[in-house]
Coordinates of C-alpha atoms in Angstrom, one line a residue:
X2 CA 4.5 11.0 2.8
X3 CA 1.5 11.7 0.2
X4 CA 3.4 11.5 -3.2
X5 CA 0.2 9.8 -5.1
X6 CA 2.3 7.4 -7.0
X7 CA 4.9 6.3 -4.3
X8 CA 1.2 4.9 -2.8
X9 CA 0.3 3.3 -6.2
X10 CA 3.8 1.3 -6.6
X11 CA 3.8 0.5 -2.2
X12 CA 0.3 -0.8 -3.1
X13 CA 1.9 -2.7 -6.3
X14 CA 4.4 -4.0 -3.6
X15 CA 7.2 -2.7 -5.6
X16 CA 10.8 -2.8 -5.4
X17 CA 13.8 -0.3 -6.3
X18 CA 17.0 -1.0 -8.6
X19 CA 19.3 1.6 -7.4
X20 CA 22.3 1.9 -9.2
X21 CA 24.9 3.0 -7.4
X22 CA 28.9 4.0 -8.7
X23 CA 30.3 1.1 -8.3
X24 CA 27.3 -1.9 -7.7
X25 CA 23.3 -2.0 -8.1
X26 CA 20.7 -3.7 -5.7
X27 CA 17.5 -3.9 -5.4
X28 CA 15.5 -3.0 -2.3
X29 CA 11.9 -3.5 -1.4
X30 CA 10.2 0.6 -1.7
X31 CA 8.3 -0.6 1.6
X32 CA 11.5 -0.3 3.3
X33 CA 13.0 2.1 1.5
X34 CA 11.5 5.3 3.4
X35 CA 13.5 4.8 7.1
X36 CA 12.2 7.9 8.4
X37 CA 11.2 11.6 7.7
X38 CA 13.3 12.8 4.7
X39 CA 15.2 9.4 5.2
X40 CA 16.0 7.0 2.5
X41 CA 17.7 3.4 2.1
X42 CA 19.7 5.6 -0.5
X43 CA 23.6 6.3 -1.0
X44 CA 24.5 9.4 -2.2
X45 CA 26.2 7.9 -5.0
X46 CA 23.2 5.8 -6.0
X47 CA 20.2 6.5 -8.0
X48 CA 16.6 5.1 -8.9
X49 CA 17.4 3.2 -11.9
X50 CA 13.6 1.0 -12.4
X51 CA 11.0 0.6 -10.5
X52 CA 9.5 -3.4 -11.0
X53 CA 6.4 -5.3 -9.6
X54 CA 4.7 -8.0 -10.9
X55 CA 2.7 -7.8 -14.3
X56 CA -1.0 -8.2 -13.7
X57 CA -3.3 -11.3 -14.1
X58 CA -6.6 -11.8 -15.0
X59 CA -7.4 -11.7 -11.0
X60 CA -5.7 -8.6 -10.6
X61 CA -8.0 -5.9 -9.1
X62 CA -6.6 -2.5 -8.3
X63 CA -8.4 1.0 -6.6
X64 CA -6.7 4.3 -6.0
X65 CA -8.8 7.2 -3.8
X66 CA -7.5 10.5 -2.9
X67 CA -8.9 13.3 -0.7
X68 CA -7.9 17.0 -1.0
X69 CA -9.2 20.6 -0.3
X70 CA -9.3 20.8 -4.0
X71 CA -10.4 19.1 -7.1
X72 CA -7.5 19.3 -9.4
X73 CA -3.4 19.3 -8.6
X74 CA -3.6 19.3 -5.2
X75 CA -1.5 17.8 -2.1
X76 CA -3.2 14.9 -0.9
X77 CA -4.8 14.9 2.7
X78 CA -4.5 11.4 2.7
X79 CA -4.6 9.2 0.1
X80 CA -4.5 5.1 -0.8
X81 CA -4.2 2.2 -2.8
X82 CA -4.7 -1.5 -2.7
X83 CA -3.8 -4.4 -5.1
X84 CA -4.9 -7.5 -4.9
X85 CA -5.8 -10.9 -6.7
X86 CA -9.1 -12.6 -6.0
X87 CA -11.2 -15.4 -7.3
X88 CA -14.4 -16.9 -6.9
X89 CA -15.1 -14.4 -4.0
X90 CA -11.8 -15.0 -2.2
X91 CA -8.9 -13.0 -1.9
X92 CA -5.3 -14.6 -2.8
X93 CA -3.1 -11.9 -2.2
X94 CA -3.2 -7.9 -1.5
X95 CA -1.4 -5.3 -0.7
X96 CA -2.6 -1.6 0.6
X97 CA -0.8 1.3 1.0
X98 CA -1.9 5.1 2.5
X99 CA -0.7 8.8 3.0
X100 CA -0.6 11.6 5.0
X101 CA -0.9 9.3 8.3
X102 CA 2.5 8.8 9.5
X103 CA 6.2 10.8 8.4
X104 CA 6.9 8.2 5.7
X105 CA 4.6 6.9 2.3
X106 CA 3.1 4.2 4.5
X107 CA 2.7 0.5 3.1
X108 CA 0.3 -1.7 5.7
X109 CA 2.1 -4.4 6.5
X110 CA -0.3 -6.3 9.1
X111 CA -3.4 -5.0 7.4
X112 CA -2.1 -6.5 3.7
X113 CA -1.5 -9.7 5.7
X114 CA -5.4 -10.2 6.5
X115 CA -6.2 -10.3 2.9
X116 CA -4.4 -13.0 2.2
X117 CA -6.4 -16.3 1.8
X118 CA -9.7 -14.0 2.7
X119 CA -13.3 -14.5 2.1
X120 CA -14.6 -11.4 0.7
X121 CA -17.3 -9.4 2.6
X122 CA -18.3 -6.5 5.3
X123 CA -16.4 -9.1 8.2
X124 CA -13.0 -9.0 6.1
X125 CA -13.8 -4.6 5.4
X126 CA -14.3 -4.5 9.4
X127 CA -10.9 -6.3 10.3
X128 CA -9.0 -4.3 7.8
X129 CA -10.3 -1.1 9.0
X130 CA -9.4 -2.1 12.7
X131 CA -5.8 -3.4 11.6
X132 CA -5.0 -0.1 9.2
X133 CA -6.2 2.2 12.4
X134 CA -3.9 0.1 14.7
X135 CA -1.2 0.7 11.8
X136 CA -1.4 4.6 11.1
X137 CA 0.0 7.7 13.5
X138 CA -1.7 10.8 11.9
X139 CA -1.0 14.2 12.9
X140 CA -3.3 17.0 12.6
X141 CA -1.6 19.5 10.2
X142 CA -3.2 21.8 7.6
X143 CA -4.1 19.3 5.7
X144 CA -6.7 17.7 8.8
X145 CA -7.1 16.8 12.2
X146 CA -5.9 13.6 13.5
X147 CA -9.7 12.4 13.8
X148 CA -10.2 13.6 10.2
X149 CA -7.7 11.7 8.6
X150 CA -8.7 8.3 10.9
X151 CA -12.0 9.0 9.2
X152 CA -10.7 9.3 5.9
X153 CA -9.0 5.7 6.1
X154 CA -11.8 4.5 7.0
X155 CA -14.0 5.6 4.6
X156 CA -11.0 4.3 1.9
X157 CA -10.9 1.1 2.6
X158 CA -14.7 0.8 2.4
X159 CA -14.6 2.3 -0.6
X160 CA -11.8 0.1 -2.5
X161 CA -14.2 -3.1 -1.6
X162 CA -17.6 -0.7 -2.9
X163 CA -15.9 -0.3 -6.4
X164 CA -13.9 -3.6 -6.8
X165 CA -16.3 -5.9 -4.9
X166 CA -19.8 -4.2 -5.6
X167 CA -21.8 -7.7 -5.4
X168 CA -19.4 -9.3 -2.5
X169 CA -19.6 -6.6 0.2
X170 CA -22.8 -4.6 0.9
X171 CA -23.4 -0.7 1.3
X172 CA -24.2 -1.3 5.1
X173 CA -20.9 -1.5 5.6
X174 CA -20.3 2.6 4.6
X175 CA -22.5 2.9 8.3

């Protein structure tokens, strides 16, 4: 649940070729994690390629990890986002966090609310209400439960801080 890269390619809104004995398909890696230690996966069948979209000119992407330490370290909760925007509008986006629920978690209704989005503090607000309404964190060695709603937080403020510096104002780290 807080493989770094598993929240880079749910943030990419990737999907899965698994290749299987006797047939491939492709399913989305959002719903490929069912449950703890649970996978849309035969035991005959294997990751074969990971795809997403190549990036455009509007592509904007963040990644932000907290641990105990610096360097090589399990995640207490970490996430990404993806999106395109232009002219101070969002088109599309996707986020994606862990260490706040059993499974890598990809934010389904909180990635809806940046489509076709003004940026600015009021979109930062409404994504941090939907992704709190979206997470389950338990309070493990890694943090408390309060902790790691913090930590959410305090990443999606600063994904808009460091894509969106002009757009969305410091106020909105109070």
């Amino acid at each position: 649940p807080i493989g770094d890269m598993t929240i880079f390619f749910l943030a990419l809104n990737s999907r899965l070729l698994l290749a299987g004995t006797n047939e491939h398909r492709e399913v989305n890696l959002k719903d490929f994690y069912l449950g703890y230690k649970s996978l849309d996966k035969a035991n005959d069948e294997l990751v074969k390629e990971i795809k997403f979209l190549k990036p455009t000119n509007e592509f904007r992407f963040n990644f932000e990890k907290v641990s105990k330490r610096i360097n090589l370290d399990i995640a207490s909760v970490n996430s990404a986002i993806s999106l395109n925007a232009y002219k101070g509008k969002i088109i599309n986006g996707h986020i994606a966090v862990g260490g706040v629920a059993p499974v890598p978690l990809y934010l389904e209704n909180t990635s809806s609310l940046l489509n076709d989005s003004p940026i600015g503090n009021d979109l930062v607000d409404s994504l941090i209400e939907s992704a709190q309404a979206e997470i389950s964190p338990i309070s493990d060695i890694r943090g408390s439960e309060e902790y790691k709603r913090l930590l959410v937080t305090q990443m999606v403020r600063k994904h808009f801080l460091t894509l969106f510096p002009t757009l969305v104002s410091e106020e909105v780290l109070s």
